[in-house]
Coordinates of C-alpha atoms and ligand atoms in Angstrom, one line a residue:
M1 CA 0.0 0.0 0.0
Q2 CA 1.3 3.5 -0.8
R3 CA 1.6 6.2 1.8
A4 CA -1.1 8.9 1.8
L5 CA 1.5 11.7 2.5
P6 CA 4.6 12.4 0.5
F7 CA 7.8 11.9 2.6
H8 CA 8.6 15.6 2.9
K9 CA 5.1 16.3 4.2
L10 CA 5.3 13.4 6.6
I11 CA 8.4 14.8 8.2
M12 CA 7.0 18.4 8.3
T13 CA 3.8 17.1 9.8
N14 CA 5.4 15.0 12.5
S15 CA 8.8 16.4 13.3
K16 CA 7.8 19.7 15.0
D17 CA 8.6 18.7 18.6
D18 CA 8.9 15.1 19.2
P19 CA 9.2 12.8 16.2
K20 CA 7.9 9.3 16.9
G21 CA 8.7 5.7 15.9
I22 CA 10.6 5.3 12.7
Q23 CA 11.1 9.0 12.3
R24 CA 13.0 9.3 15.5
G25 CA 16.7 10.2 15.3
L26 CA 17.1 10.4 11.6
T27 CA 20.6 10.0 10.1
Q28 CA 21.8 13.4 9.1
Y29 CA 22.1 14.1 5.4
G30 CA 20.9 17.7 5.6
D31 CA 17.5 16.7 4.2
A32 CA 15.1 15.0 6.7
G33 CA 12.7 13.9 4.0
F34 CA 15.5 12.1 2.2
S35 CA 16.7 10.5 5.5
L36 CA 13.3 9.0 6.1
F37 CA 13.0 8.0 2.5
L38 CA 16.3 6.1 2.7
R39 CA 15.6 4.6 6.1
K40 CA 12.3 3.2 4.9
A41 CA 13.8 1.9 1.7
F42 CA 16.4 -0.1 3.6
I43 CA 14.0 -1.4 6.3
K44 CA 11.6 -2.6 3.6
A45 CA 14.4 -4.9 2.5
A46 CA 13.5 -6.8 5.7
G47 CA 9.9 -7.0 4.7
Y48 CA 8.3 -4.4 6.9
S49 CA 5.2 -2.5 5.6
D50 CA 4.5 1.2 6.2
E51 CA 1.6 0.1 8.5
A52 CA 3.9 -1.9 10.7
L53 CA 6.3 1.0 10.9
D54 CA 3.5 3.4 11.9
R55 CA 3.3 1.6 15.3
P56 CA 5.4 2.5 18.3
I57 CA 8.8 1.0 17.7
I58 CA 10.0 -1.1 20.6
G59 CA 13.7 -2.0 20.5
V60 CA 14.6 -5.3 22.0
T61 CA 18.3 -5.9 23.0
N62 CA 19.6 -9.2 21.8
T63 CA 22.3 -10.0 24.4
G64 CA 22.5 -13.7 23.3
S65 CA 26.0 -15.1 22.6
E66 CA 27.3 -18.6 22.4
F67 CA 29.9 -17.4 24.8
N68 CA 27.2 -16.6 27.3
P69 CA 25.2 -19.6 28.7
C70 CA 23.7 -17.3 31.3
H71 CA 21.8 -15.8 28.3
G72 CA 21.1 -19.1 26.6
N73 CA 17.4 -18.5 26.8
V74 CA 17.5 -15.1 25.1
P75 CA 16.1 -16.3 21.8
Q76 CA 13.0 -17.6 23.5
I77 CA 12.7 -14.5 25.6
I78 CA 12.9 -12.3 22.5
E79 CA 10.1 -14.3 20.8
A80 CA 7.9 -13.8 23.9
V81 CA 8.7 -10.1 24.2
K82 CA 7.8 -9.7 20.5
R83 CA 4.4 -11.4 21.1
G84 CA 3.7 -9.0 23.9
V85 CA 4.7 -5.9 21.9
M86 CA 2.5 -7.0 19.0
Q87 CA -0.4 -7.7 21.3
A88 CA -0.2 -4.1 22.6
G89 CA 0.0 -2.6 19.2
G90 CA 3.7 -1.9 19.0
M91 CA 6.3 -3.1 16.5
P92 CA 9.3 -5.0 18.0
I93 CA 12.7 -4.6 16.4
V94 CA 15.5 -6.6 17.8
F95 CA 19.1 -5.3 17.8
P96 CA 22.4 -6.7 19.2
T97 CA 24.5 -5.2 22.0
I98 CA 27.6 -6.5 23.7
S99 CA 27.0 -9.6 25.8
I100 CA 29.3 -10.2 28.8
H101 CA 29.8 -13.5 30.6
E102 CA 31.8 -13.7 33.7
S103 CA 34.1 -16.5 32.6
F104 CA 34.6 -15.2 29.0
A105 CA 35.7 -11.7 29.7
H106 CA 39.4 -10.9 29.8
P107 CA 40.8 -9.3 31.9
T108 CA 37.5 -9.0 33.8
S109 CA 33.8 -8.5 33.1
M110 CA 34.0 -5.3 35.2
Y111 CA 36.5 -3.9 32.8
L112 CA 33.8 -4.3 30.1
R113 CA 30.8 -3.2 32.0
N114 CA 31.3 0.5 31.1
L115 CA 31.9 -0.5 27.4
M116 CA 28.5 -2.3 27.4
A117 CA 26.9 0.7 29.0
L118 CA 28.4 3.0 26.3
D119 CA 27.3 0.6 23.5
T120 CA 23.8 0.1 24.9
E121 CA 23.2 3.8 25.5
E122 CA 24.4 4.9 22.1
M123 CA 22.4 2.3 20.3
M124 CA 19.2 3.1 22.3
R125 CA 19.7 6.8 21.3
A126 CA 20.9 6.3 17.8
Q127 CA 18.1 4.0 16.6
P128 CA 14.4 5.0 16.4
C129 CA 13.2 3.3 19.6
D130 CA 10.1 4.6 21.4
A131 CA 11.0 2.3 24.2
V132 CA 13.5 -0.5 24.7
V133 CA 13.2 -3.9 26.4
L134 CA 16.6 -4.7 28.0
I135 CA 17.3 -8.4 28.3
G136 CA 20.1 -8.9 30.8
G137 CA 21.2 -11.4 33.3
C138 CA 24.9 -12.3 33.8
D139 CA 26.4 -10.1 36.5
K140 CA 27.5 -6.9 34.7
T141 CA 24.8 -6.9 32.0
I142 CA 21.8 -5.4 33.9
P143 CA 24.0 -2.8 35.6
A144 CA 25.3 -1.7 32.2
Q145 CA 21.8 -1.6 30.8
L146 CA 20.4 0.5 33.7
M147 CA 23.4 2.9 33.4
A148 CA 22.6 3.2 29.7
A149 CA 18.9 3.6 30.1
A150 CA 19.4 6.4 32.7
S151 CA 21.7 8.3 30.4
A152 CA 19.8 7.6 27.1
G153 CA 16.5 8.9 28.5
V154 CA 14.5 6.4 26.4
P155 CA 11.6 4.6 28.1
A156 CA 13.0 1.1 29.1
V157 CA 12.1 -2.0 31.0
V158 CA 14.3 -4.9 32.0
I159 CA 13.5 -8.6 31.7
P160 CA 16.2 -10.8 33.4
T161 CA 17.2 -14.1 31.8
G162 CA 16.5 -15.7 35.2
P163 CA 18.4 -18.1 37.4
M164 CA 19.5 -21.6 36.3
M165 CA 18.2 -24.7 38.1
T166 CA 20.4 -26.5 40.8
G167 CA 22.5 -29.5 40.2
H168 CA 22.9 -32.6 42.4
H169 CA 25.9 -34.6 43.5
K170 CA 25.8 -37.6 45.9
G171 CA 22.5 -36.5 47.3
E172 CA 23.5 -32.9 47.8
R173 CA 22.3 -29.9 45.8
L174 CA 25.0 -27.9 43.9
G175 CA 24.9 -24.2 43.2
A176 CA 27.0 -22.1 40.9
C177 CA 29.1 -20.7 42.0
T178 CA 29.2 -21.0 45.7
D179 CA 29.8 -24.7 45.3
C180 CA 32.3 -24.1 42.5
R181 CA 34.5 -22.4 45.1
R182 CA 33.7 -24.8 47.9
Y183 CA 34.6 -27.9 45.9
W184 CA 37.7 -26.2 44.5
G185 CA 38.7 -25.5 48.0
K186 CA 38.2 -29.2 48.9
Y187 CA 40.2 -30.2 45.9
R188 CA 43.0 -27.9 46.9
A189 CA 42.9 -29.4 50.4
G190 CA 43.0 -32.9 49.0
E191 CA 39.5 -33.8 50.2
V192 CA 38.3 -34.4 46.6
D193 CA 40.2 -36.3 43.9
D194 CA 40.7 -35.6 40.2
K195 CA 37.9 -37.9 39.1
E196 CA 35.3 -36.4 41.4
I197 CA 36.2 -32.8 40.7
W198 CA 35.6 -33.3 37.0
E199 CA 32.3 -35.1 37.8
I200 CA 31.2 -32.1 39.8
N201 CA 32.4 -29.7 37.1
A202 CA 29.7 -31.2 34.8
K203 CA 27.0 -30.8 37.4
L204 CA 27.5 -27.3 38.8
A205 CA 25.6 -25.4 36.0
P206 CA 23.0 -27.8 34.8
T207 CA 20.8 -25.4 32.7
V208 CA 21.1 -22.1 31.0
G209 CA 20.4 -19.0 33.1
T210 CA 22.3 -17.0 35.7
C211 CA 24.0 -18.4 38.9
M212 CA 21.2 -19.5 41.2
V213 CA 22.7 -18.5 44.5
M214 CA 22.6 -14.9 45.9
G215 CA 25.4 -13.8 43.6
T216 CA 25.6 -10.6 41.7
A217 CA 23.2 -11.7 39.0
S218 CA 20.4 -12.7 41.5
T219 CA 21.1 -9.6 43.5
M220 CA 20.9 -7.3 40.5
A221 CA 17.7 -8.9 39.2
L222 CA 16.1 -8.5 42.7
T223 CA 17.2 -5.0 43.2
T224 CA 16.2 -4.0 39.7
E225 CA 12.7 -5.3 40.5
A226 CA 12.8 -3.3 43.8
L227 CA 13.9 -0.2 41.8
G228 CA 10.7 -0.6 39.7
M229 CA 12.6 -1.2 36.4
S230 CA 11.3 -4.8 35.8
L231 CA 8.0 -6.5 36.4
S232 CA 6.8 -7.8 39.7
G233 CA 8.0 -11.4 40.1
S234 CA 10.4 -11.3 37.2
A235 CA 13.7 -11.6 39.1
A236 CA 13.3 -15.1 40.6
I237 CA 11.5 -17.1 37.9
P238 CA 13.8 -19.9 36.7
A239 CA 15.4 -19.3 33.3
V240 CA 13.9 -22.5 31.9
A241 CA 10.4 -22.1 33.4
S242 CA 7.5 -21.3 31.0
E243 CA 6.5 -18.6 33.5
R244 CA 9.6 -16.6 32.5
L245 CA 8.3 -16.5 28.9
R246 CA 4.9 -15.3 30.1
S247 CA 6.7 -12.6 32.1
S248 CA 8.6 -11.7 29.0
E249 CA 5.4 -11.4 27.1
D250 CA 4.0 -9.1 29.8
T251 CA 7.2 -7.1 29.6
G252 CA 6.7 -6.5 25.9
R253 CA 3.2 -5.2 26.5
I254 CA 4.4 -2.9 29.3
A255 CA 7.1 -1.5 26.9
V256 CA 4.4 -0.3 24.6
T257 CA 2.6 1.5 27.4
L258 CA 5.9 3.1 28.5
A259 CA 6.4 4.3 25.0
R260 CA 2.9 5.7 24.6
N261 CA 3.1 7.5 28.0
R262 CA 6.8 8.6 27.5
V263 CA 7.7 7.2 31.0
T264 CA 11.5 7.5 31.1
P265 CA 13.9 5.6 33.4
L266 CA 14.4 8.8 35.4
D267 CA 10.7 8.8 36.2
I268 CA 11.1 5.4 37.8
M269 CA 14.7 5.5 39.2
T270 CA 14.1 8.2 41.9
P271 CA 15.9 8.6 45.2
K272 CA 13.0 6.6 46.8
A273 CA 13.5 3.8 44.4
F274 CA 17.2 3.6 45.2
S275 CA 16.4 3.6 48.9
N276 CA 14.1 0.7 48.3
A277 CA 16.7 -1.2 46.3
L278 CA 19.3 -0.6 49.0
A279 CA 17.0 -2.0 51.7
V280 CA 16.4 -5.0 49.6
L281 CA 20.2 -5.4 49.1
H282 CA 20.6 -5.7 52.8
A283 CA 17.6 -8.0 53.3
I284 CA 18.6 -10.5 50.7
G285 CA 22.2 -10.7 51.9
G286 CA 23.1 -9.5 48.4
S287 CA 26.4 -9.4 46.6
T288 CA 28.9 -6.7 47.5
N289 CA 29.2 -5.9 43.8
A290 CA 25.7 -4.7 43.7
L291 CA 26.6 -1.6 45.8
I292 CA 29.1 -0.6 43.2
H293 CA 26.6 -1.1 40.4
L294 CA 23.7 0.7 42.1
T295 CA 26.1 3.5 43.0
A296 CA 27.0 3.8 39.3
V297 CA 23.4 3.6 38.1
A298 CA 22.3 6.2 40.7
A299 CA 25.1 8.5 39.7
R300 CA 23.8 8.4 36.1
C301 CA 20.4 9.5 37.5
G302 CA 22.1 12.4 39.4
I303 CA 21.7 10.7 42.8
K304 CA 24.5 10.1 45.2
I305 CA 24.4 7.0 47.4
D306 CA 25.8 7.8 50.7
L307 CA 27.9 4.9 52.0
D308 CA 27.5 5.8 55.6
A309 CA 23.7 6.1 55.3
F310 CA 23.7 2.7 53.6
D311 CA 25.6 1.3 56.6
Q312 CA 23.2 2.9 59.0
L313 CA 20.3 1.3 57.1
G314 CA 22.1 -2.1 57.4
R315 CA 22.2 -1.8 61.2
K316 CA 18.4 -1.9 61.1
V317 CA 17.4 -4.1 58.2
P318 CA 18.0 -7.8 58.9
V319 CA 18.9 -10.5 56.4
L320 CA 15.7 -12.3 55.7
V321 CA 16.4 -14.5 52.7
D322 CA 17.7 -18.0 53.4
L323 CA 19.8 -18.4 50.2
K324 CA 23.4 -19.5 49.7
P325 CA 26.0 -18.3 50.4
S326 CA 24.4 -16.7 53.6
G327 CA 21.8 -19.4 53.9
A328 CA 20.7 -22.8 52.6
H329 CA 18.4 -22.4 49.6
Y330 CA 18.5 -21.3 45.9
M331 CA 16.7 -18.9 43.6
E332 CA 14.1 -21.5 42.5
H333 CA 13.1 -21.8 46.1
L334 CA 12.8 -18.1 46.5
H335 CA 10.5 -18.1 43.5
E336 CA 8.3 -20.9 45.0
A337 CA 8.2 -18.8 48.2
G338 CA 6.7 -15.8 46.4
G339 CA 9.8 -14.1 45.0
L340 CA 10.7 -10.6 45.9
N341 CA 7.2 -9.8 47.0
A342 CA 7.7 -12.1 50.0
V343 CA 10.7 -10.0 51.0
L344 CA 9.1 -6.6 50.3
R345 CA 6.1 -7.6 52.5
E346 CA 8.4 -8.0 55.5
L347 CA 10.4 -4.9 54.6
K348 CA 7.5 -2.5 54.4
P349 CA 8.6 -0.4 57.5
W350 CA 11.8 0.5 55.6
L351 CA 10.3 1.0 52.1
H352 CA 8.9 4.0 50.2
L353 CA 5.7 2.4 49.2
D354 CA 4.7 5.3 46.9
A355 CA 7.7 4.7 44.6
P356 CA 6.5 4.2 41.0
T357 CA 7.3 1.1 38.9
V358 CA 7.3 0.4 35.2
D359 CA 3.9 -1.4 35.3
G360 CA 2.2 1.8 36.4
R361 CA 1.5 0.7 40.0
T362 CA 3.4 1.8 43.1
L363 CA 5.6 -0.6 45.0
G364 CA 3.0 -0.6 47.8
E365 CA 0.2 -1.5 45.4
I366 CA 2.2 -4.4 44.0
I367 CA 2.9 -5.7 47.5
E368 CA -0.8 -5.4 48.4
A369 CA -1.8 -7.3 45.3
S370 CA 0.5 -10.2 45.9
E371 CA -0.5 -13.4 47.7
P372 CA 1.4 -14.3 50.9
D373 CA 2.3 -18.0 51.3
P374 CA 2.1 -18.9 55.0
T375 CA 3.8 -22.2 54.4
Q376 CA 7.0 -20.9 52.8
T377 CA 10.2 -21.0 54.9
V378 CA 12.7 -19.3 52.5
V379 CA 11.9 -15.7 53.5
K380 CA 12.1 -15.3 57.2
T381 CA 10.3 -12.7 59.3
V382 CA 11.8 -9.6 60.8
A383 CA 11.2 -11.2 64.2
D384 CA 13.1 -14.3 63.3
P385 CA 15.7 -13.3 60.7
I386 CA 18.7 -15.2 59.2
Y387 CA 21.0 -12.5 60.5
P388 CA 20.0 -9.7 62.8
T389 CA 21.4 -6.9 60.7
G390 CA 22.0 -6.2 57.0
G391 CA 24.5 -8.4 55.2
L392 CA 27.0 -5.6 54.2
A393 CA 29.0 -3.2 56.4
V394 CA 30.9 -0.2 55.3
L395 CA 34.4 0.2 56.8
H396 CA 36.6 3.2 57.2
G397 CA 40.0 3.8 58.7
N398 CA 43.6 4.7 57.8
L399 CA 43.6 1.8 55.3
A400 CA 40.4 2.9 53.6
P401 CA 39.9 6.6 53.8
D402 CA 37.2 6.5 51.1
G403 CA 35.6 3.3 52.4
A404 CA 35.7 -0.5 52.1
L405 CA 33.1 -3.2 52.3
I406 CA 32.6 -6.5 54.1
K407 CA 29.8 -9.0 53.7
H408 CA 29.7 -10.0 57.4
S409 CA 26.7 -12.2 57.1
S410 CA 28.9 -14.6 55.0
A411 CA 32.0 -14.6 57.2
T412 CA 33.3 -16.6 60.1
Q413 CA 31.9 -14.5 63.0
S414 CA 35.0 -14.9 65.2
L415 CA 37.1 -13.2 62.6
L416 CA 35.0 -10.1 62.4
Q417 CA 37.0 -8.6 65.3
H418 CA 40.6 -9.5 64.5
T419 CA 44.2 -8.2 64.6
G420 CA 46.8 -10.0 62.6
R421 CA 50.1 -9.8 60.8
A422 CA 50.0 -8.8 57.2
V423 CA 51.2 -11.3 54.5
V424 CA 51.4 -9.2 51.4
F425 CA 51.0 -10.1 47.8
E426 CA 52.0 -7.2 45.5
S427 CA 49.8 -8.3 42.5
L428 CA 47.6 -11.1 41.2
E429 CA 50.7 -12.6 39.5
D430 CA 52.6 -12.5 42.8
L431 CA 49.6 -14.2 44.5
A432 CA 49.4 -16.9 41.9
L433 CA 53.2 -17.5 42.2
R434 CA 53.5 -17.7 46.0
I435 CA 50.2 -18.6 47.7
D436 CA 50.9 -22.3 47.6
D437 CA 54.6 -22.1 48.3
P438 CA 55.3 -24.5 51.1
D439 CA 57.9 -22.0 52.4
L440 CA 55.4 -19.1 52.6
D441 CA 55.6 -17.5 56.0
V442 CA 51.9 -17.6 56.9
K443 CA 49.8 -18.7 59.9
A444 CA 46.0 -19.1 60.2
D445 CA 45.7 -15.8 62.2
D446 CA 47.6 -13.7 59.7
V447 CA 45.8 -11.2 57.4
L448 CA 46.3 -11.9 53.7
V449 CA 46.7 -8.6 51.7
L450 CA 46.4 -8.3 48.0
K451 CA 47.5 -5.0 46.3
N452 CA 47.0 -3.7 42.8
A453 CA 43.8 -5.5 42.1
G454 CA 41.5 -2.4 42.0
P455 CA 39.8 -0.7 39.1
K456 CA 43.0 0.7 37.6
G457 CA 45.6 -1.7 39.2
A458 CA 44.5 -5.1 37.8
P459 CA 42.9 -3.5 35.7
G460 CA 39.2 -4.1 35.9
M461 CA 38.8 -4.8 39.6
P462 CA 38.7 -8.6 39.3
E463 CA 36.8 -10.9 41.7
A464 CA 40.1 -11.8 43.3
G465 CA 39.2 -10.6 46.8
Y466 CA 38.4 -14.2 47.7
L467 CA 42.1 -15.0 48.1
P468 CA 42.6 -18.7 48.4
I469 CA 43.6 -20.1 51.7
P470 CA 47.3 -21.1 51.3
R471 CA 47.4 -24.8 50.5
K472 CA 49.4 -25.7 53.5
L473 CA 46.9 -24.1 55.8
A474 CA 43.9 -25.5 53.8
Q475 CA 45.4 -29.0 54.3
Q476 CA 45.4 -28.3 58.0
G477 CA 41.7 -27.6 57.9
V478 CA 41.8 -23.8 57.8
K479 CA 38.6 -22.7 56.1
D480 CA 38.6 -18.9 56.6
M481 CA 41.1 -16.1 57.2
V482 CA 40.9 -12.3 57.2
R483 CA 41.7 -11.2 53.6
I484 CA 41.8 -7.6 52.4
S485 CA 42.2 -6.0 49.0
D486 CA 41.0 -3.3 46.6
A487 CA 39.5 -6.1 44.4
R488 CA 35.9 -7.3 44.3
M489 CA 34.5 -10.7 45.2
S490 CA 31.9 -12.8 43.6
G491 CA 28.6 -12.6 45.5
T492 CA 28.7 -16.4 45.6
A493 CA 31.8 -16.5 47.9
F494 CA 32.1 -16.9 51.7
G495 CA 34.7 -15.5 54.1
A496 CA 36.0 -12.7 56.3
I497 CA 36.9 -10.7 53.3
V498 CA 37.4 -6.9 53.1
L499 CA 36.9 -5.6 49.6
H500 CA 36.7 -2.4 47.5
I501 CA 39.4 -0.6 49.6
A502 CA 39.4 3.0 48.3
P503 CA 41.4 4.7 47.1
E504 CA 43.0 1.6 45.5
S505 CA 46.7 0.9 45.9
A506 CA 47.5 1.7 42.2
A507 CA 45.9 5.1 42.7
G508 CA 48.1 5.9 45.7
G509 CA 45.8 4.5 48.4
P510 CA 47.3 3.5 51.8
L511 CA 46.9 -0.2 50.9
G512 CA 49.9 0.2 48.7
L513 CA 52.0 1.1 51.7
V514 CA 51.4 -2.1 53.7
H515 CA 54.5 -4.2 54.3
N516 CA 54.9 -7.8 55.3
G517 CA 54.6 -8.1 59.1
D518 CA 52.7 -4.9 59.7
L519 CA 49.7 -5.4 62.0
I520 CA 46.2 -4.8 60.6
R521 CA 43.1 -4.5 62.8
L522 CA 39.6 -5.3 61.5
D523 CA 36.8 -4.2 63.8
T524 CA 33.6 -4.8 62.0
Q525 CA 31.5 -3.8 65.0
A526 CA 33.2 -0.4 65.0
R527 CA 33.2 -0.4 61.2
S528 CA 37.0 0.1 61.0
I529 CA 40.0 -1.2 59.2
D530 CA 43.4 0.1 60.2
L531 CA 47.0 -0.3 59.5
L532 CA 48.8 -0.2 62.9
V533 CA 51.9 1.7 61.6
D534 CA 52.7 5.2 62.9
D535 CA 52.2 8.2 60.7
A536 CA 55.9 9.1 60.3
E537 CA 56.7 5.6 58.9
L538 CA 53.7 5.8 56.6
A539 CA 54.9 9.2 55.3
R540 CA 58.4 7.8 54.7
R541 CA 56.8 4.9 52.7
R542 CA 54.6 7.3 50.8
A543 CA 57.6 9.4 49.7
A544 CA 59.2 6.2 48.2
W545 CA 56.1 4.9 46.5
Q546 CA 56.0 4.7 42.7
P547 CA 52.7 4.4 40.7
P548 CA 52.6 0.9 39.1
V549 CA 50.3 1.9 36.2
S550 CA 51.3 4.0 33.2
T551 CA 49.1 4.7 30.2
T552 CA 51.7 6.2 27.9
K553 CA 52.1 3.0 25.9
E554 CA 48.4 2.1 26.0
R555 CA 45.8 2.5 23.2
G556 CA 42.1 2.1 22.5
Y557 CA 39.6 1.1 25.1
R558 CA 42.3 0.1 27.6
K559 CA 43.7 3.6 27.5
L560 CA 40.3 5.1 27.8
Y561 CA 39.5 2.8 30.7
L562 CA 42.7 3.4 32.7
E563 CA 42.6 7.1 32.3
H564 CA 39.0 7.6 33.2
V565 CA 37.7 4.8 35.5
T566 CA 36.7 6.1 38.9
Q567 CA 37.0 4.4 42.3
A568 CA 34.6 2.0 44.0
E569 CA 32.8 4.7 46.1
T570 CA 31.6 6.4 42.9
G571 CA 30.6 3.2 41.1
C572 CA 33.7 2.7 38.9
D573 CA 32.0 4.5 36.0
F574 CA 34.0 6.7 33.7
D575 CA 34.5 10.2 35.1
F576 CA 33.2 11.8 31.8
M577 CA 29.9 9.9 32.1
L578 CA 28.9 11.3 35.5
P579 CA 26.4 14.1 35.7
E580 CA 27.7 17.2 37.4
A581 CA 27.7 16.6 41.2
D582 CA 24.5 18.3 42.4
G583 CA 24.8 17.3 46.0
R584 CA 21.6 15.2 46.1
V585 CA 21.9 12.2 48.4
A586 CA 19.5 9.3 48.3
P587 CA 17.4 9.3 51.4
V588 CA 18.1 5.8 52.5
L589 CA 16.2 6.2 55.8
R590 CA 12.6 7.0 56.2
Ligands
FES601 FE1 26.7 -15.5 34.6 FE2 27.1 -16.3 37.3 S1 28.4 -16.5 35.5 S2 25.5 -15.1 36.4

């Protein structure tokens, strides 16, 4: 069928203030009519009619990759989203973005998160999308997509790929990747032989989907739902469940409504929404990584997350969700127990119930509409929690002037107040070379220190904060030690581990001044981490310190990253992506 209006009239008719659909963001040739003419000529090569292209255009991010099993169900999710978009009168158009899997990202997935955020933001803005459905899942993907959505200003809704199912070994459930680390520790200690470790290797991740413990992927899916940026219930539905596809279909329908009403991510991701997400982060015993990611997303929204206020909130909000590594269950069980709504119902005293969500209801209305399950045992009550305070504590002290983090709900409690002798590793390479040396001078009550593993130092702030117990101590039965670094840690790990020390050692932080044999005092109750060396000696060491990172011989993305990545307390985003500091602080307490 021919169009009723000539192209130049169409442009003149519709482009006065806010062009819609296929007319949005025309490629610049100096002639808007020609730009649309050319665009339509090319997209007709794909078989679209003018009638189809008159509908609201809903972009759908294809983050599927054969290197990313956590996104192995993306093709099915895309089909379901497209059904929903079509049902609501929109036109779905799928486009690719970077896909990041934790185990297929050198040097680290965190190094690539900002690249994915740049890619996603620019493609959301460059292409004619009235709204975008963001399909994310593996750890860094949803954070990158939320950062992008906040900056692009295009209406957006997230659908997570969902958690994988659990595996089984000798009558025991297995979860990636808490049990990856646990069994690797047993193998290192000689408790598991070569044959059994390879059997376990084939059982740890039995289906597509994200890690099914309370790692970063689960944490980000749940906090994104709490932020209001994904549909109620969508965080915990297993990746392989048919219900996930119905939730994806719903997400497609909602995207069309967001497009029609021009509801942007900044309308949803308000200070109240971040406050809700941070309360949920404590209550689920969530991953330490999530605080960096939420800080980065909030900063893109012009909101500063105050670390000390977050810590204060954590002294009141208990850990309620009984999931590994803090508890006993897995994401499929949280889904059976009612998903995030079961947590939100208990958390009501600390939530902003009037915060809006993408489906048009407030968080409070969603909670009221959900059905409690009195028989479930996965989400505890405030009166009988898993852990009496929030899972994460913010530390300060002369070792961490700009803060550090410890997941104290997943640590040996007797180590949370501890003073020990530093055993220092200068880098990841040094750690790999010496940690299992039988001659390493180390005892169980020492403090393992890893330097140069922060955002710039490694680079990419690897999940290396979970330093392995030296083999000779592991073989003696030592399961946990105080370990400190400027690195991150997988949310699936367990231990008395101080992370995200800022400023990092490679940027001149005091961590870089620690010597073997120095005494380090961790006092989690007092929220402090200190190097017990006098100021004069520290000044002498600082005068002799040389920065380990130079960018003069670097090129491309690595140069961009090294010169512009910020520290943990500002979310490790690029400095040039942050809105001007406007002094707003998320009100994390009611
Ligand atoms: Fe993708 Fe764990 S490796 S979520």
